[in-house]
Short mmCIF file of N, CA and C in Angstrom, two decimals:
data_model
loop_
_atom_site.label_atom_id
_atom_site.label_comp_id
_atom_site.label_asym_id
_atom_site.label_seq_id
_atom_site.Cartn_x
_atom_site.Cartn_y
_atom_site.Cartn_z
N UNK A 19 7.19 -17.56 0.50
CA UNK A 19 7.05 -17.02 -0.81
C UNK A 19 7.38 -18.10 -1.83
N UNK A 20 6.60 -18.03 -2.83
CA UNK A 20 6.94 -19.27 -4.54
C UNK A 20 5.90 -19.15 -5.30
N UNK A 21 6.77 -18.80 -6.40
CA UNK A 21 6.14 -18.19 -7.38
C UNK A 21 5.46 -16.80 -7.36
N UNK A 22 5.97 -16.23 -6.86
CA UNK A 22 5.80 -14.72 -6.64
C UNK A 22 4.10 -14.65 -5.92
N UNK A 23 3.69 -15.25 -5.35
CA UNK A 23 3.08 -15.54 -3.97
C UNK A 23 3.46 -15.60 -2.71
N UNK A 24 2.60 -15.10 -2.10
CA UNK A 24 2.68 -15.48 -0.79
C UNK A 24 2.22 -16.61 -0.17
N UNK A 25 3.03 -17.65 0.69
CA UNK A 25 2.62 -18.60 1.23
C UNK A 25 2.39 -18.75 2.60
N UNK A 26 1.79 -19.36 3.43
CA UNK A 26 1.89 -19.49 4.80
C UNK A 26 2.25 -20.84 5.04
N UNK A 27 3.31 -21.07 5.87
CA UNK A 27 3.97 -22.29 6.39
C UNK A 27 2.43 -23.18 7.40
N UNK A 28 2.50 -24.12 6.82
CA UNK A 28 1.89 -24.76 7.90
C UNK A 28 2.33 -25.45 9.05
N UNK A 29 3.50 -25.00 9.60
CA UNK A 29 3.44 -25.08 10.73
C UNK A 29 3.26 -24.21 11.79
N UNK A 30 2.89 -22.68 11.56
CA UNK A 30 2.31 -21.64 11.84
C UNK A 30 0.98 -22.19 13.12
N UNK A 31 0.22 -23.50 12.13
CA UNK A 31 -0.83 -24.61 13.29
C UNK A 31 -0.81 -24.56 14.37
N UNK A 32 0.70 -24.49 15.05
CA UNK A 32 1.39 -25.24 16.14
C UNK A 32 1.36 -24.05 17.14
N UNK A 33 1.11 -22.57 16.62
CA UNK A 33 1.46 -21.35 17.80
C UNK A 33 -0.06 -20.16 17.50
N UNK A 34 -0.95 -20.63 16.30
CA UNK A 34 -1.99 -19.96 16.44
C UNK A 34 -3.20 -20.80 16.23
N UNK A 35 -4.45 -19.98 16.77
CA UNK A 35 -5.70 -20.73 16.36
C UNK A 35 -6.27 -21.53 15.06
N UNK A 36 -7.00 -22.02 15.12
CA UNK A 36 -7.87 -22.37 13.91
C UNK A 36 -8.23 -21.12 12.86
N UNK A 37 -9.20 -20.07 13.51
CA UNK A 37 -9.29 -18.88 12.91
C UNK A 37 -8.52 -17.96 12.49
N UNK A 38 -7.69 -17.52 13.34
CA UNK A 38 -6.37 -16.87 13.09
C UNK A 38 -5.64 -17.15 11.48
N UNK A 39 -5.60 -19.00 11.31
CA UNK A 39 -5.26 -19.45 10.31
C UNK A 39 -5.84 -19.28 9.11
N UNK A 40 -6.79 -19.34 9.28
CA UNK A 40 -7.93 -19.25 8.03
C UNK A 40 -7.75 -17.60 7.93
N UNK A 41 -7.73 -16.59 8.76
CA UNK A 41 -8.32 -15.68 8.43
C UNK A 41 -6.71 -15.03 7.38
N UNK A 42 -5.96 -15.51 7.91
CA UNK A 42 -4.57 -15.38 7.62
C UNK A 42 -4.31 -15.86 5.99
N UNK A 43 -5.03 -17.36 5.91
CA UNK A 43 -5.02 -17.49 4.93
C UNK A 43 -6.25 -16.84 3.63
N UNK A 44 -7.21 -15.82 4.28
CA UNK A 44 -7.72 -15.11 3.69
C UNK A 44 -7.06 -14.03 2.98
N UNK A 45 -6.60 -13.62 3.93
CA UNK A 45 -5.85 -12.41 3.67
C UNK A 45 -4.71 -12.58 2.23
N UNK A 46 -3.78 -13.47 2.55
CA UNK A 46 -2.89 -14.21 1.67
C UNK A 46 -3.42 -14.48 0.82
N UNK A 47 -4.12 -15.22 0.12
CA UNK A 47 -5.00 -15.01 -1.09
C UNK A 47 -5.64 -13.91 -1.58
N UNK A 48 -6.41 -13.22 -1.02
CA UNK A 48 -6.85 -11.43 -1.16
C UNK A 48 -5.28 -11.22 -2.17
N UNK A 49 -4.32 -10.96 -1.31
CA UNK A 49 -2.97 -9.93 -1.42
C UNK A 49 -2.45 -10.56 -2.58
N UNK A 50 -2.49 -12.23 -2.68
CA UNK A 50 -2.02 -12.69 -4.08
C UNK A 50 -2.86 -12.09 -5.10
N UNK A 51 -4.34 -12.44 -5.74
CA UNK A 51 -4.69 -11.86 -6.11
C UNK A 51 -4.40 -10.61 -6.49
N UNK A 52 -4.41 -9.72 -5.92
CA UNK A 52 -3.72 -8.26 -6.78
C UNK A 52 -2.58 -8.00 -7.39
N UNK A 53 -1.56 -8.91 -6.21
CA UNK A 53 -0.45 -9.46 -7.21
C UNK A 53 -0.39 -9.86 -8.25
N UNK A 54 -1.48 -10.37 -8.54
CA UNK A 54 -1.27 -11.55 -9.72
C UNK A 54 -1.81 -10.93 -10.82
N UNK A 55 -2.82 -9.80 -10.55
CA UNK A 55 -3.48 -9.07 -12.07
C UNK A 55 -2.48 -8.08 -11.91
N UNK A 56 -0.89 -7.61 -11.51
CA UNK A 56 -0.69 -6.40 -11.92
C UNK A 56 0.89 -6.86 -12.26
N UNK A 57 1.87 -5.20 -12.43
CA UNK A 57 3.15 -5.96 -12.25
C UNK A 57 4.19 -5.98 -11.24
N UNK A 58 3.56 -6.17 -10.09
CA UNK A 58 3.67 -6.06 -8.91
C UNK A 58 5.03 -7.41 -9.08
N UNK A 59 6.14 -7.23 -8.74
CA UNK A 59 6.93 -8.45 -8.16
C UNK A 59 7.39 -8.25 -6.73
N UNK A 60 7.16 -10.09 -5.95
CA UNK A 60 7.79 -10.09 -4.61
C UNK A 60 9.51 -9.96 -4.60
N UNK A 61 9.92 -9.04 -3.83
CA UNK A 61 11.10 -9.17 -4.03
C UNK A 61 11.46 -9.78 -2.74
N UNK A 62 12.50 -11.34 -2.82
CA UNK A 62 12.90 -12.25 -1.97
C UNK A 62 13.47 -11.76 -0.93
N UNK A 63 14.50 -10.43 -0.26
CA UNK A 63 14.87 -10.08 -0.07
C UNK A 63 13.57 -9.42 1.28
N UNK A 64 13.28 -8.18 1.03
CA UNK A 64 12.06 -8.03 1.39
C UNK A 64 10.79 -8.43 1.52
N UNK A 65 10.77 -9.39 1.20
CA UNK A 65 9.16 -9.83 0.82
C UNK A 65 7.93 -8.47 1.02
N UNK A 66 8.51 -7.94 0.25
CA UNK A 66 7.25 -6.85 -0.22
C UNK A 66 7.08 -7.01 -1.63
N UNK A 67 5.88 -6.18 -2.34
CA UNK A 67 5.86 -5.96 -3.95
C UNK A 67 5.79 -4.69 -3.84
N UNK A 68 6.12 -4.08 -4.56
CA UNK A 68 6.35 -2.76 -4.71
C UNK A 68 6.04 -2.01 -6.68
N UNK A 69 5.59 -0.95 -6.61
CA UNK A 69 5.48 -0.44 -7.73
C UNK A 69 5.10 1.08 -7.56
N UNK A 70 6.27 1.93 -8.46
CA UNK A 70 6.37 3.08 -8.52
C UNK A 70 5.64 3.27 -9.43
N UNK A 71 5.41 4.85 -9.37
CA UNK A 71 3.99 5.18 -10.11
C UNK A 71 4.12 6.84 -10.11
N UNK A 72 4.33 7.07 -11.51
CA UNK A 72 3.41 9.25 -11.31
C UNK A 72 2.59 9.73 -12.13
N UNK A 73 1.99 10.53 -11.84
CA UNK A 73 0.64 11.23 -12.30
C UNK A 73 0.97 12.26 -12.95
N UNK A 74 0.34 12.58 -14.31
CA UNK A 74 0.76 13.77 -15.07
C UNK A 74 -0.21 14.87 -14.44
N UNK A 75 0.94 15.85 -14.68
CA UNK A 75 0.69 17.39 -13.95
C UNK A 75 -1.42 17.53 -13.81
N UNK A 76 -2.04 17.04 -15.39
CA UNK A 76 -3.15 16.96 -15.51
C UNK A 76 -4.08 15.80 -14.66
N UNK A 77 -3.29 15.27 -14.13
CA UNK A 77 -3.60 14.07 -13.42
C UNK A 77 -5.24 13.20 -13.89
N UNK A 78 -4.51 12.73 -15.29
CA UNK A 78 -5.30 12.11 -16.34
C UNK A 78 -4.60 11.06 -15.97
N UNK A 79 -3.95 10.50 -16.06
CA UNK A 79 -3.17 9.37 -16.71
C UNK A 79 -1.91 9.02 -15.68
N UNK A 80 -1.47 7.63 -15.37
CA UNK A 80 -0.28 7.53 -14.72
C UNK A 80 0.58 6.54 -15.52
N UNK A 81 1.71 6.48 -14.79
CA UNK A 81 2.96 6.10 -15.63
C UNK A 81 3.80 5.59 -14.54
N UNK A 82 3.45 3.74 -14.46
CA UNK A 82 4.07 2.78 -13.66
C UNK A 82 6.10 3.41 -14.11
N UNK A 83 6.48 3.56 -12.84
CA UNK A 83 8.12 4.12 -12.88
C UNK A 83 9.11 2.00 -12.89
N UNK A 84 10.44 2.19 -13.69
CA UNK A 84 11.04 1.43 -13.46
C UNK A 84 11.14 1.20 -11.82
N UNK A 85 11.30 -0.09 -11.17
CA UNK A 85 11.58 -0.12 -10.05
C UNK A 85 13.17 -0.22 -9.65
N UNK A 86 13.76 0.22 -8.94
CA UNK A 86 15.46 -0.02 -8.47
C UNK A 86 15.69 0.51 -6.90
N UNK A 87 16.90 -0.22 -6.81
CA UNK A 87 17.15 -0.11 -5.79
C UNK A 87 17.25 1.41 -5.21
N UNK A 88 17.78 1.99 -6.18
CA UNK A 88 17.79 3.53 -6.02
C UNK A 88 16.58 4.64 -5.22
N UNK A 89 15.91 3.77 -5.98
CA UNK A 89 14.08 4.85 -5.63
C UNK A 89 13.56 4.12 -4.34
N UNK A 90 14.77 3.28 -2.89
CA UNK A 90 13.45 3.45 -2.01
C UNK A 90 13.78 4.92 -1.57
N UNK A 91 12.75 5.18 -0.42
CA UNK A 91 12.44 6.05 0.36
C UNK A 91 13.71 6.27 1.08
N UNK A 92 14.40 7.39 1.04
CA UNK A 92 16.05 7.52 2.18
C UNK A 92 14.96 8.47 3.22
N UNK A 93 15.73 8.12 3.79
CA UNK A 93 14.94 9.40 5.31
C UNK A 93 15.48 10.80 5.35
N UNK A 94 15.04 11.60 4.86
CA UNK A 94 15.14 13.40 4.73
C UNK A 94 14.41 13.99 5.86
N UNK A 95 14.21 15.00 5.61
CA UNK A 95 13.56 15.96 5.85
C UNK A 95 12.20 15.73 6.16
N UNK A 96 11.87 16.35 7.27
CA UNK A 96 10.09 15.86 7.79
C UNK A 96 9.36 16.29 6.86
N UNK A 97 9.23 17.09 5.85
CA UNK A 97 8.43 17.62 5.14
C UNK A 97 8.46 17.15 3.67
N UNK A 98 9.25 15.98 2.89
CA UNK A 98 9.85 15.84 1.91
C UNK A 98 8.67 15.69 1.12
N UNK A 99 8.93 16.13 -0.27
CA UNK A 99 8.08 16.41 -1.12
C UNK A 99 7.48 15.08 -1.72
N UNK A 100 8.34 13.72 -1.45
CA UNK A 100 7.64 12.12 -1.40
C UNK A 100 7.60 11.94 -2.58
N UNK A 101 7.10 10.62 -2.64
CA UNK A 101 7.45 9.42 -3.98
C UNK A 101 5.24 8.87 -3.91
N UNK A 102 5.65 9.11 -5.51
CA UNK A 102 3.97 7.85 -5.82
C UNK A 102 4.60 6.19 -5.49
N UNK A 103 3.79 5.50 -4.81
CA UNK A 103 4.40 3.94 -4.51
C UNK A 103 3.49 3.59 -3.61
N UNK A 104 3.51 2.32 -4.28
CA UNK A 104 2.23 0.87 -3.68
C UNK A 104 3.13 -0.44 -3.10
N UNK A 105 2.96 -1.07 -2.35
CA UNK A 105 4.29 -1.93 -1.41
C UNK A 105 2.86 -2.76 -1.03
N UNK A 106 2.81 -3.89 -1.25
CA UNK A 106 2.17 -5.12 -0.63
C UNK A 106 3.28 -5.71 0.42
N UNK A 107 2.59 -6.35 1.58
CA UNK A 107 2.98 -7.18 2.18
C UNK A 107 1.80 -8.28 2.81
N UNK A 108 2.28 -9.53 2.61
CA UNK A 108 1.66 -10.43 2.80
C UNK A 108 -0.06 -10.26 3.51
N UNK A 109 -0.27 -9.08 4.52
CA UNK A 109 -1.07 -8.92 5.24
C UNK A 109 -1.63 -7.06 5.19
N UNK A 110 -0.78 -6.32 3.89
CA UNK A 110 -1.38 -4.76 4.25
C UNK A 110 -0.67 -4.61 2.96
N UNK A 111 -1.55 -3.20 2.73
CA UNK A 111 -0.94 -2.12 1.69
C UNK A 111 -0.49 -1.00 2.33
N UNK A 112 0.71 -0.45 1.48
CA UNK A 112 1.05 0.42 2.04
C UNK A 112 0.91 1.71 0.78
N UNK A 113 0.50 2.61 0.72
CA UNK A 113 0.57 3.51 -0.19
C UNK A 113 1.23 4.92 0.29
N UNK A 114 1.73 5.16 -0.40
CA UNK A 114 2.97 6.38 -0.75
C UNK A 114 2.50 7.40 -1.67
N UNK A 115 1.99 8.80 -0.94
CA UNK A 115 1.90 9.62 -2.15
C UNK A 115 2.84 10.92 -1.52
N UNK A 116 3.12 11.56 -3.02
CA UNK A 116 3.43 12.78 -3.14
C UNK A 116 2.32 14.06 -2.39
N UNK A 117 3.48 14.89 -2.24
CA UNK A 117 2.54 16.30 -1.68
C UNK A 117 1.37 16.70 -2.93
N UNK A 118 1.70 16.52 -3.94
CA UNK A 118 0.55 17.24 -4.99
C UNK A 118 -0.30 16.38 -5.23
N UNK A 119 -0.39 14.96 -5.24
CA UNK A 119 -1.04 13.83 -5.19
C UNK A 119 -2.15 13.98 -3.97
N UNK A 120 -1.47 14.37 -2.49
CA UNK A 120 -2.20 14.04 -1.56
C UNK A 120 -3.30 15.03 -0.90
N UNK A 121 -2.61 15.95 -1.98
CA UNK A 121 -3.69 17.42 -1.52
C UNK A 121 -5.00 16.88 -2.41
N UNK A 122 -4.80 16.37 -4.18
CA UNK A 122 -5.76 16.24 -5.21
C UNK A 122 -6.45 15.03 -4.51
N UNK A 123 -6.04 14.13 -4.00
CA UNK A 123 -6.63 12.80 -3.28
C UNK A 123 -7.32 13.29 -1.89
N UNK A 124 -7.45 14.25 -0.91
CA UNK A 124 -8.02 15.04 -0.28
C UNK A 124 -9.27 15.71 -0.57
N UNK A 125 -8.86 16.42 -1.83
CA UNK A 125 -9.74 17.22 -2.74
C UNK A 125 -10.76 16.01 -3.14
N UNK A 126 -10.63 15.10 -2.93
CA UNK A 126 -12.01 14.42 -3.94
C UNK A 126 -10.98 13.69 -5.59
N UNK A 127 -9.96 14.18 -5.88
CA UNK A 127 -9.60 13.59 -7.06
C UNK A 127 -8.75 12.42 -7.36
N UNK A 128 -8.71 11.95 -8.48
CA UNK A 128 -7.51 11.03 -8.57
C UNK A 128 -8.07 9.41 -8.08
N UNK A 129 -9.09 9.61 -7.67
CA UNK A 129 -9.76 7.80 -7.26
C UNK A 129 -9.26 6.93 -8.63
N UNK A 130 -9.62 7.33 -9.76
CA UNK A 130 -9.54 6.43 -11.26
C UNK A 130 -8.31 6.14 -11.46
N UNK A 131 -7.64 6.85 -11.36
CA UNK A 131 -6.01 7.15 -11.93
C UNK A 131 -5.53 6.26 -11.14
N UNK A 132 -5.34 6.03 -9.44
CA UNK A 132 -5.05 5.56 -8.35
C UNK A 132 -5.62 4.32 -8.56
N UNK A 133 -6.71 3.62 -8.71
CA UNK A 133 -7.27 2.44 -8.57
C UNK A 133 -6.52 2.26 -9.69
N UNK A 134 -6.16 2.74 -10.87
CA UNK A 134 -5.43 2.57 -11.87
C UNK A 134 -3.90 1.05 -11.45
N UNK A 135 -3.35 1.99 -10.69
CA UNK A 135 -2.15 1.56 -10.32
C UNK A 135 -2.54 0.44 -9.02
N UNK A 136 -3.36 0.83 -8.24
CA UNK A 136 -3.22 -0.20 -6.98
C UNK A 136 -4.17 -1.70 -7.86
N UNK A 137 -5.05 -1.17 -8.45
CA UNK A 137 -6.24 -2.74 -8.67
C UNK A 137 -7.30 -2.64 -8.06
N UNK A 138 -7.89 -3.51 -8.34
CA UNK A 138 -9.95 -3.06 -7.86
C UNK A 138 -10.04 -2.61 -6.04
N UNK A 139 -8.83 -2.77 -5.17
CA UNK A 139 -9.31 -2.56 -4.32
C UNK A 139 -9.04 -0.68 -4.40
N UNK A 140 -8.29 -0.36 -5.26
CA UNK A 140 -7.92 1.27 -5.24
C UNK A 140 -8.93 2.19 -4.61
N UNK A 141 -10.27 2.02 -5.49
CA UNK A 141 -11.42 3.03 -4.86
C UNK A 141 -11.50 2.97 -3.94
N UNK A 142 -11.70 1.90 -2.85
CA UNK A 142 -12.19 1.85 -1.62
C UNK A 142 -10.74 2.76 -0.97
N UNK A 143 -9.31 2.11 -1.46
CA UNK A 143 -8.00 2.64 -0.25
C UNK A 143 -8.08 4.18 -0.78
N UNK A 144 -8.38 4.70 -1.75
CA UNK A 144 -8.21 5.93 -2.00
C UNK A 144 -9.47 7.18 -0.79
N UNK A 145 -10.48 6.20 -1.33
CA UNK A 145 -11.46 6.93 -0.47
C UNK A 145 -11.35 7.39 1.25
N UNK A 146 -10.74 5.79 1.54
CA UNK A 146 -10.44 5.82 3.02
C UNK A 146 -9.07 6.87 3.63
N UNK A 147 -7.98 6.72 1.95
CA UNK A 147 -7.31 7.98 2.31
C UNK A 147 -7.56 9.44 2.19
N UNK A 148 -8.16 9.63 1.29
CA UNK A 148 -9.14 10.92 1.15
C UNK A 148 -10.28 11.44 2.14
N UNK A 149 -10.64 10.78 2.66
CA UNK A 149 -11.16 10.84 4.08
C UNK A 149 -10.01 11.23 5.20
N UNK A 150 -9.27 10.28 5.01
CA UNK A 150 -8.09 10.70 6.35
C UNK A 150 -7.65 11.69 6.22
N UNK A 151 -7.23 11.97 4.80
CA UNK A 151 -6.59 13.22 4.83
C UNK A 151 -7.64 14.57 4.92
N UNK A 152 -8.37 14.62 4.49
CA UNK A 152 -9.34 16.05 4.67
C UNK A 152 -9.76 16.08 6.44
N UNK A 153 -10.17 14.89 7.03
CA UNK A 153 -10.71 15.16 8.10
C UNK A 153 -9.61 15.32 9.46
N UNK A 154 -8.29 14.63 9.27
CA UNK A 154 -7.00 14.66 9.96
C UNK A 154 -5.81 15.81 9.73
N UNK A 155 -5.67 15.59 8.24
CA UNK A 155 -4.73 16.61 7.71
C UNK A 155 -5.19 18.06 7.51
N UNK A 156 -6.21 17.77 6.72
CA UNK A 156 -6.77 19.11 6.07
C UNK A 156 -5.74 19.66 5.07
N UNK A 157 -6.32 20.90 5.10
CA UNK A 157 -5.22 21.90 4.38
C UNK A 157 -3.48 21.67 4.70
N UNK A 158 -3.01 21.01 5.63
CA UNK A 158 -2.01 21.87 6.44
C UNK A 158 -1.00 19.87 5.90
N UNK A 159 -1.19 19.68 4.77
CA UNK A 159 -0.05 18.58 3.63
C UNK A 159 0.69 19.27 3.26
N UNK A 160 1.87 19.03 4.29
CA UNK A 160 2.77 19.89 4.05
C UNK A 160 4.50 18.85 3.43
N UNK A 161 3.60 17.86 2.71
CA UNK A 161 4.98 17.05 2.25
C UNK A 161 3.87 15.49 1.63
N UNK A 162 5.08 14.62 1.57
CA UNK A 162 4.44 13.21 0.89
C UNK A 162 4.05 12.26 2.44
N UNK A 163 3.01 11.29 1.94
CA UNK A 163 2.26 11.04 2.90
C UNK A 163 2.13 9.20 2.97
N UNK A 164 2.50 8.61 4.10
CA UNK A 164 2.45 6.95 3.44
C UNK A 164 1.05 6.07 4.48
N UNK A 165 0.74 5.30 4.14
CA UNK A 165 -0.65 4.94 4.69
C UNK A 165 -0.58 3.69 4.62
N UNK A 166 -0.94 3.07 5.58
CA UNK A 166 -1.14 1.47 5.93
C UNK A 166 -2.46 1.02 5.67
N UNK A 167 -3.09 -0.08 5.12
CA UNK A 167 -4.04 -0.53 5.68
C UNK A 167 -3.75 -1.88 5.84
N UNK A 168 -4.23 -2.56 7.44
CA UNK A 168 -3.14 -3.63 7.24
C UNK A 168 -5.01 -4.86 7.26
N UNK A 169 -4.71 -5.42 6.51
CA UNK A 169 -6.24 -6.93 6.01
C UNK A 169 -6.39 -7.42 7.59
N UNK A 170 -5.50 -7.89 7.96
CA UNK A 170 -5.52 -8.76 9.26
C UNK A 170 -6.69 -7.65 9.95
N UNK A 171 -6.26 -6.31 10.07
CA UNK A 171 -7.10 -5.41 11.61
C UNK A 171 -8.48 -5.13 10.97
N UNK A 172 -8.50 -5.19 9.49
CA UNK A 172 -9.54 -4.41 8.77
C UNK A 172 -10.52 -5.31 8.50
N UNK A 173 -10.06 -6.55 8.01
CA UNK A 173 -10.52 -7.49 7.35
C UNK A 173 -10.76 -7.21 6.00
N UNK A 174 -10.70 -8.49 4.98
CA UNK A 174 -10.84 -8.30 3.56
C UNK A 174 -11.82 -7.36 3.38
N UNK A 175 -13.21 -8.33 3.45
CA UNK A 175 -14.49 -7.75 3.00
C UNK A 175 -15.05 -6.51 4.20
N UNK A 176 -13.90 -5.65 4.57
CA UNK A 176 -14.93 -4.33 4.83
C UNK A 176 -14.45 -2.97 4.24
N UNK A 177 -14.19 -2.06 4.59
CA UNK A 177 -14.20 -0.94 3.92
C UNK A 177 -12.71 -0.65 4.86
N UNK A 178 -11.79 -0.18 4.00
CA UNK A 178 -10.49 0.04 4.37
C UNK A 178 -10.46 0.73 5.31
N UNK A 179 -9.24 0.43 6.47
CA UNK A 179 -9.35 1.29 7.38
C UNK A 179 -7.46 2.03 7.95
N UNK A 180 -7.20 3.09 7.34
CA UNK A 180 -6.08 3.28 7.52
C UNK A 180 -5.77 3.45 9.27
N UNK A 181 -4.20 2.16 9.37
CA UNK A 181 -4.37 1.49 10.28
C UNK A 181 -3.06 2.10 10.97
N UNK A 182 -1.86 3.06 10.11
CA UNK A 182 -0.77 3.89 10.15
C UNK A 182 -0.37 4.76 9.25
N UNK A 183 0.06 5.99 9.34
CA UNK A 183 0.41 6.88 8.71
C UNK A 183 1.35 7.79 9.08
N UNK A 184 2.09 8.30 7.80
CA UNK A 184 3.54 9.12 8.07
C UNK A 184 3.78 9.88 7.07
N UNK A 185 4.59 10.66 7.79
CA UNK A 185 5.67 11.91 7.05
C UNK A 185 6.13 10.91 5.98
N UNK A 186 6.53 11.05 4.41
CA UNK A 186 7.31 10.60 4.12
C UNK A 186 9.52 11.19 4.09
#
């Protein structure tokens, strides 16, 4: 990490392929990039970026949340009613929605609002979660919901492919 980028060590050379490298360093550029148009910060500690986020009741409009140590995720209850939140890591997104979020993102809604907060790749991760959820979940979102898509398995240039998912 420098300058609130992600870097890859080049000596990484020494234990993977040629391709591997490149594709690695695809990815890492992709993930800077979004970093870099939003206000996403790496935090040194974690090397994730992270940004809280909620949707008014009308789910017009969202409203990036202060970030703190306070608001990660504690482990509750299998069913917990969950947090809006976007978490980069060097190689995946991770998105975090609420139960009322993930039913309207199911439903077909909320793509604008959502690409809002994540950045141009939003439509595509929203869609691919809105898919997951109607055809996996269905009706039966019974709490907040977190979703991987990790670049490395998916690759940049294809259509997101949620790669893990959980109870929040």
């Amino acid at each position: 990490m420098k300058n609130n980028k992600y870097v890859l060590n080049d000596d990484v050379k020494k234990v993977i392929t040629y391709a591997e490298y490149v594709s690695a360093q695809e990815v890492i550029a992709h993930t800077n990039q979004l970093i870099n148009g939003s206000s996403f910060v790496i935090n040194k500690s974690t090397k994730t970026a992270t940004l809280e986020f909620e949707i008014n009741n009308s789910g017009k409009s969202v409203r990036v949340l202060p970030s703190t140590e306070d608001s990660k995720i504690q482990p509750r209850a299998k069913h917990h009613f969950g947090v809006n939140k976007v978490e980069f890591g060097w190689n995946y997104i991770r998105v975090f929605i609420d139960k009322r979020t993930a039913k309207a993102v199911a439903s077909g809604g909320l793509t604008a609002i959502i690409t809002a907060a994540v950045g141009s790749d939003g439509g595509p991760i929203v869609a691919a979660i809105g898919a997951f959820l109607s055809s996996t979940i269905g009706d039966y979102i019974k709490g907040g919901v977190w979703f991987d898509v990790n670049w490395i398995l998916t690759g940049i240039n294809h259509y997101p492919v949620i790669t893990q998912w959980g109870w929040q």
